[in-house]
PDB file of C-alpha atoms in Angstrom:
ATOM      1  CA  UNK A   1     -11.510  -9.188 -25.261  1.00  0.00           C
ATOM      2  CA  UNK A   2     -13.189  -7.380 -28.650  1.00  0.00           C
ATOM      3  CA  UNK A   3     -15.936  -8.091 -31.062  1.00  0.00           C
ATOM      4  CA  UNK A   4     -14.651  -8.672 -34.878  1.00  0.00           C
ATOM      5  CA  UNK A   5     -16.891  -9.250 -37.163  1.00  0.00           C
ATOM      6  CA  UNK A   6     -15.784  -9.575 -40.883  1.00  0.00           C
ATOM      7  CA  UNK A   7     -18.126  -8.460 -43.537  1.00  0.00           C
ATOM      8  CA  UNK A   8     -18.271 -10.087 -47.760  1.00  0.00           C
ATOM      9  CA  UNK A   9     -19.721  -8.744 -50.718  1.00  0.00           C
ATOM     10  CA  UNK A  10     -19.729 -10.562 -53.670  1.00  0.00           C
ATOM     11  CA  UNK A  11     -18.542  -8.215 -55.736  1.00  0.00           C
ATOM     12  CA  UNK A  12     -20.296 -10.113 -59.263  1.00  0.00           C
ATOM     13  CA  UNK A  13     -23.042 -10.768 -57.710  1.00  0.00           C
ATOM     14  CA  UNK A  14     -23.886  -7.447 -54.232  1.00  0.00           C
ATOM     15  CA  UNK A  15     -26.862  -9.552 -52.983  1.00  0.00           C
ATOM     16  CA  UNK A  16     -25.173 -12.265 -51.848  1.00  0.00           C
ATOM     17  CA  UNK A  17     -23.356 -10.705 -48.891  1.00  0.00           C
ATOM     18  CA  UNK A  18     -21.455 -12.233 -45.474  1.00  0.00           C
ATOM     19  CA  UNK A  19     -20.307 -12.058 -42.100  1.00  0.00           C
ATOM     20  CA  UNK A  20     -18.717 -13.901 -38.894  1.00  0.00           C
ATOM     21  CA  UNK A  21     -17.609 -12.696 -36.357  1.00  0.00           C
ATOM     22  CA  UNK A  22     -14.349 -13.881 -34.435  1.00  0.00           C
ATOM     23  CA  UNK A  23     -14.120 -13.083 -30.854  1.00  0.00           C
ATOM     24  CA  UNK A  24      -9.973 -10.960 -29.898  1.00  0.00           C
ATOM     25  CA  UNK A  25      -8.757 -12.075 -26.153  1.00  0.00           C
ATOM     26  CA  UNK A  26      -6.107 -10.105 -25.732  1.00  0.00           C
ATOM     27  CA  UNK A  27      -3.768 -11.020 -22.946  1.00  0.00           C
ATOM     28  CA  UNK A  28      -3.766  -8.507 -20.585  1.00  0.00           C
ATOM     29  CA  UNK A  29      -2.699  -7.608 -16.987  1.00  0.00           C
ATOM     30  CA  UNK A  30      -4.182  -5.897 -14.174  1.00  0.00           C
ATOM     31  CA  UNK A  31      -2.521  -4.897 -10.954  1.00  0.00           C
ATOM     32  CA  UNK A  32      -4.683  -3.740  -7.462  1.00  0.00           C
ATOM     33  CA  UNK A  33      -3.354  -3.023  -3.751  1.00  0.00           C
ATOM     34  CA  UNK A  34      -5.052  -4.019  -0.869  1.00  0.00           C
ATOM     35  CA  UNK A  35      -6.261  -2.102   0.803  1.00  0.00           C
ATOM     36  CA  UNK A  36      -6.286   1.179  -1.261  1.00  0.00           C
ATOM     37  CA  UNK A  37      -5.369   3.615   1.304  1.00  0.00           C
ATOM     38  CA  UNK A  38      -4.071   3.159   5.497  1.00  0.00           C
ATOM     39  CA  UNK A  39      -3.928   5.613   7.926  1.00  0.00           C
ATOM     40  CA  UNK A  40      -1.051   4.753  10.365  1.00  0.00           C
ATOM     41  CA  UNK A  41       0.285   6.459  13.246  1.00  0.00           C
ATOM     42  CA  UNK A  42       3.904   7.875  13.373  1.00  0.00           C
ATOM     43  CA  UNK A  43       6.388   5.341  14.236  1.00  0.00           C
ATOM     44  CA  UNK A  44       4.012   2.310  12.816  1.00  0.00           C
ATOM     45  CA  UNK A  45       4.990   0.858   8.741  1.00  0.00           C
ATOM     46  CA  UNK A  46       2.136   0.899   6.121  1.00  0.00           C
ATOM     47  CA  UNK A  47       1.843  -2.604   4.532  1.00  0.00           C
ATOM     48  CA  UNK A  48       0.265  -3.161   1.207  1.00  0.00           C
ATOM     49  CA  UNK A  49      -0.804  -5.948  -0.851  1.00  0.00           C
ATOM     50  CA  UNK A  50       0.159  -5.717  -4.870  1.00  0.00           C
ATOM     51  CA  UNK A  51      -1.453  -8.355  -6.774  1.00  0.00           C
ATOM     52  CA  UNK A  52      -0.334  -9.022 -10.742  1.00  0.00           C
ATOM     53  CA  UNK A  53      -3.638 -10.401 -11.329  1.00  0.00           C
ATOM     54  CA  UNK A  54      -3.972 -12.169 -15.033  1.00  0.00           C
ATOM     55  CA  UNK A  55      -5.861 -11.175 -17.781  1.00  0.00           C
ATOM     56  CA  UNK A  56      -7.181 -13.453 -20.499  1.00  0.00           C
ATOM     57  CA  UNK A  57      -4.274 -16.488 -20.143  1.00  0.00           C
ATOM     58  CA  UNK A  58      -1.692 -13.780 -19.246  1.00  0.00           C
ATOM     59  CA  UNK A  59       1.361 -15.530 -17.740  1.00  0.00           C
ATOM     60  CA  UNK A  60       3.837 -13.466 -18.132  1.00  0.00           C
ATOM     61  CA  UNK A  61       6.538 -12.102 -14.929  1.00  0.00           C
ATOM     62  CA  UNK A  62       5.942  -8.378 -13.625  1.00  0.00           C
ATOM     63  CA  UNK A  63       8.599  -5.630 -12.988  1.00  0.00           C
ATOM     64  CA  UNK A  64       7.146  -3.502 -10.029  1.00  0.00           C
ATOM     65  CA  UNK A  65       8.036  -0.289  -8.733  1.00  0.00           C
ATOM     66  CA  UNK A  66       6.979   3.361  -7.105  1.00  0.00           C
ATOM     67  CA  UNK A  67       9.540   5.622  -9.332  1.00  0.00           C
ATOM     68  CA  UNK A  68       9.618   8.588  -7.173  1.00  0.00           C
ATOM     69  CA  UNK A  69       6.418   8.893  -5.621  1.00  0.00           C
ATOM     70  CA  UNK A  70       7.370   7.398  -1.834  1.00  0.00           C
ATOM     71  CA  UNK A  71       6.890  10.496  -0.481  1.00  0.00           C
ATOM     72  CA  UNK A  72       9.962  11.972   0.876  1.00  0.00           C
ATOM     73  CA  UNK A  73      11.765  10.518   4.117  1.00  0.00           C
ATOM     74  CA  UNK A  74      10.197   7.595   3.832  1.00  0.00           C
ATOM     75  CA  UNK A  75      11.228   3.349   2.543  1.00  0.00           C
ATOM     76  CA  UNK A  76       9.380   2.309  -0.098  1.00  0.00           C
ATOM     77  CA  UNK A  77      10.203  -1.610  -0.461  1.00  0.00           C
ATOM     78  CA  UNK A  78       8.733  -4.878  -2.365  1.00  0.00           C
ATOM     79  CA  UNK A  79       9.240  -8.391  -0.917  1.00  0.00           C
ATOM     80  CA  UNK A  80       9.841  -8.860  -4.157  1.00  0.00           C
ATOM     81  CA  UNK A  81      10.272  -7.119  -7.056  1.00  0.00           C
ATOM     82  CA  UNK A  82       9.119  -9.395  -9.578  1.00  0.00           C
ATOM     83  CA  UNK A  83       5.737 -11.646  -9.414  1.00  0.00           C
ATOM     84  CA  UNK A  84       3.893 -13.745 -11.420  1.00  0.00           C
ATOM     85  CA  UNK A  85       0.858 -12.880 -13.088  1.00  0.00           C
ATOM     86  CA  UNK A  86      -1.900 -14.245 -10.643  1.00  0.00           C
ATOM     87  CA  UNK A  87       0.132 -13.722  -8.098  1.00  0.00           C
ATOM     88  CA  UNK A  88       0.306 -11.086  -4.763  1.00  0.00           C
ATOM     89  CA  UNK A  89       3.470  -9.232  -2.723  1.00  0.00           C
ATOM     90  CA  UNK A  90       3.859  -6.752  -0.392  1.00  0.00           C
ATOM     91  CA  UNK A  91       4.733  -3.249   0.033  1.00  0.00           C
ATOM     92  CA  UNK A  92       6.122  -1.938   3.260  1.00  0.00           C
ATOM     93  CA  UNK A  93       6.100   1.747   3.635  1.00  0.00           C
ATOM     94  CA  UNK A  94       8.170   2.781   7.484  1.00  0.00           C
ATOM     95  CA  UNK A  95      10.549   5.416   8.361  1.00  0.00           C
ATOM     96  CA  UNK A  96       7.316   6.976   9.236  1.00  0.00           C
ATOM     97  CA  UNK A  97       8.682   7.360  12.982  1.00  0.00           C
ATOM     98  CA  UNK A  98      10.020  10.587  11.358  1.00  0.00           C
ATOM     99  CA  UNK A  99       7.209  12.355  10.158  1.00  0.00           C
ATOM    100  CA  UNK A 100       5.735  15.090  13.265  1.00  0.00           C
ATOM    101  CA  UNK A 101       2.469  16.004  11.153  1.00  0.00           C
ATOM    102  CA  UNK A 102       0.491  14.816   9.454  1.00  0.00           C
ATOM    103  CA  UNK A 103       1.265  13.545   5.989  1.00  0.00           C
ATOM    104  CA  UNK A 104      -0.919  11.925   3.184  1.00  0.00           C
ATOM    105  CA  UNK A 105       0.423  11.113  -0.335  1.00  0.00           C
ATOM    106  CA  UNK A 106      -0.503   8.217  -2.613  1.00  0.00           C
ATOM    107  CA  UNK A 107       1.186   6.279  -4.408  1.00  0.00           C
ATOM    108  CA  UNK A 108       1.987   4.789  -7.699  1.00  0.00           C
ATOM    109  CA  UNK A 109       2.617   1.374  -7.895  1.00  0.00           C
ATOM    110  CA  UNK A 110       4.379   0.515 -11.554  1.00  0.00           C
ATOM    111  CA  UNK A 111       3.875  -3.058 -13.497  1.00  0.00           C
ATOM    112  CA  UNK A 112       5.510  -3.847 -16.843  1.00  0.00           C
ATOM    113  CA  UNK A 113       5.769  -7.166 -18.690  1.00  0.00           C
ATOM    114  CA  UNK A 114       6.733  -7.748 -22.326  1.00  0.00           C
ATOM    115  CA  UNK A 115       5.688  -3.899 -23.431  1.00  0.00           C
ATOM    116  CA  UNK A 116       2.993  -3.474 -21.288  1.00  0.00           C
ATOM    117  CA  UNK A 117       2.578  -1.172 -18.266  1.00  0.00           C
ATOM    118  CA  UNK A 118      -0.154  -1.162 -15.590  1.00  0.00           C
ATOM    119  CA  UNK A 119      -0.221   1.418 -12.433  1.00  0.00           C
ATOM    120  CA  UNK A 120      -2.222   0.965  -8.917  1.00  0.00           C
ATOM    121  CA  UNK A 121      -1.828   3.493  -6.884  1.00  0.00           C
ATOM    122  CA  UNK A 122      -2.722   3.121  -2.541  1.00  0.00           C
ATOM    123  CA  UNK A 123      -3.228   6.316  -0.354  1.00  0.00           C
ATOM    124  CA  UNK A 124      -0.922   6.758   2.537  1.00  0.00           C
ATOM    125  CA  UNK A 125      -1.610   9.374   5.702  1.00  0.00           C
ATOM    126  CA  UNK A 126       0.284   8.956   8.761  1.00  0.00           C
ATOM    127  CA  UNK A 127      -0.566  11.023  11.678  1.00  0.00           C
ATOM    128  CA  UNK A 128       1.705  11.637  14.757  1.00  0.00           C
ATOM    129  CA  UNK A 129       1.334   9.752  17.564  1.00  0.00           C
ATOM    130  CA  UNK A 130      -0.737  11.857  20.274  1.00  0.00           C
ATOM    131  CA  UNK A 131       0.268  13.411  23.505  1.00  0.00           C
ATOM    132  CA  UNK A 132       1.767  11.004  26.420  1.00  0.00           C
ATOM    133  CA  UNK A 133       3.250  10.650  29.413  1.00  0.00           C
ATOM    134  CA  UNK A 134       5.483   8.047  31.422  1.00  0.00           C
ATOM    135  CA  UNK A 135       5.060   8.077  35.162  1.00  0.00           C
ATOM    136  CA  UNK A 136       8.705   6.880  37.090  1.00  0.00           C
ATOM    137  CA  UNK A 137       9.004   6.228  40.425  1.00  0.00           C
ATOM    138  CA  UNK A 138      12.800   6.107  42.606  1.00  0.00           C
ATOM    139  CA  UNK A 139      14.279   5.057  44.686  1.00  0.00           C
ATOM    140  CA  UNK A 140      13.157   1.412  43.031  1.00  0.00           C
ATOM    141  CA  UNK A 141      13.101  -1.270  45.158  1.00  0.00           C
ATOM    142  CA  UNK A 142      13.459  -0.124  48.440  1.00  0.00           C
ATOM    143  CA  UNK A 143      12.344  -2.809  51.831  1.00  0.00           C
ATOM    144  CA  UNK A 144       9.700  -1.831  54.759  1.00  0.00           C
ATOM    145  CA  UNK A 145       9.410  -2.900  57.768  1.00  0.00           C
ATOM    146  CA  UNK A 146       5.887  -3.891  59.265  1.00  0.00           C
ATOM    147  CA  UNK A 147       4.826  -0.725  60.389  1.00  0.00           C
ATOM    148  CA  UNK A 148       7.102   1.914  58.408  1.00  0.00           C
ATOM    149  CA  UNK A 149       6.650   3.951  55.855  1.00  0.00           C
ATOM    150  CA  UNK A 150       8.731   4.730  52.696  1.00  0.00           C
ATOM    151  CA  UNK A 151       8.885   7.686  50.643  1.00  0.00           C
ATOM    152  CA  UNK A 152       9.198   8.224  47.222  1.00  0.00           C
ATOM    153  CA  UNK A 153       9.553   9.823  44.128  1.00  0.00           C
ATOM    154  CA  UNK A 154       7.981  10.635  41.346  1.00  0.00           C
ATOM    155  CA  UNK A 155       8.084  11.597  37.822  1.00  0.00           C
ATOM    156  CA  UNK A 156       6.352  12.429  35.244  1.00  0.00           C
ATOM    157  CA  UNK A 157       7.488  13.121  31.603  1.00  0.00           C
ATOM    158  CA  UNK A 158       5.549  14.165  28.778  1.00  0.00           C
ATOM    159  CA  UNK A 159       5.703  12.915  25.036  1.00  0.00           C
ATOM    160  CA  UNK A 160       5.108  14.497  21.351  1.00  0.00           C
ATOM    161  CA  UNK A 161       4.039  17.828  23.065  1.00  0.00           C
ATOM    162  CA  UNK A 162       1.397  16.703  26.295  1.00  0.00           C
ATOM    163  CA  UNK A 163       0.490  19.633  28.393  1.00  0.00           C
ATOM    164  CA  UNK A 164      -2.210  17.850  30.105  1.00  0.00           C
ATOM    165  CA  UNK A 165      -2.276  17.248  34.441  1.00  0.00           C
ATOM    166  CA  UNK A 166      -1.985  14.243  36.064  1.00  0.00           C
ATOM    167  CA  UNK A 167      -3.893  13.336  38.574  1.00  0.00           C
TER     168      UNK A 167
END
């Protein structure tokens, strides 16, 4: 809002002056992202809540976009690309399974309404999955009589660069 001071002087009698103040509230909106930044593991979606905050009685509808700031190879999708002032929607970043090494990016969310344009940012870090392994046994199942034994072959399958030993 703006405080406007209007001053006046009587041309015939310059000693006569007066002034008044007028408060001018301009309706507008702001955007916010929650969380403002997050870290996910490759294969996991990142989800942000995007809110169009109404200022000074703003009642317009805000159109949302990320333009070219969605990281290459990922998909940025709004729950709704158009929201009323004072309401929220989600921004989901998917396709993170394509990330083989760490990625850090800033996504700029832009909102427009009635000639007004405002932006907010959402930070994103995608880490590759940690090294891991899985075990399998064959054959499965076996029937064993009491007092006898059974043999199984156990296989270890490495994933995501696992090179350790398994006990």
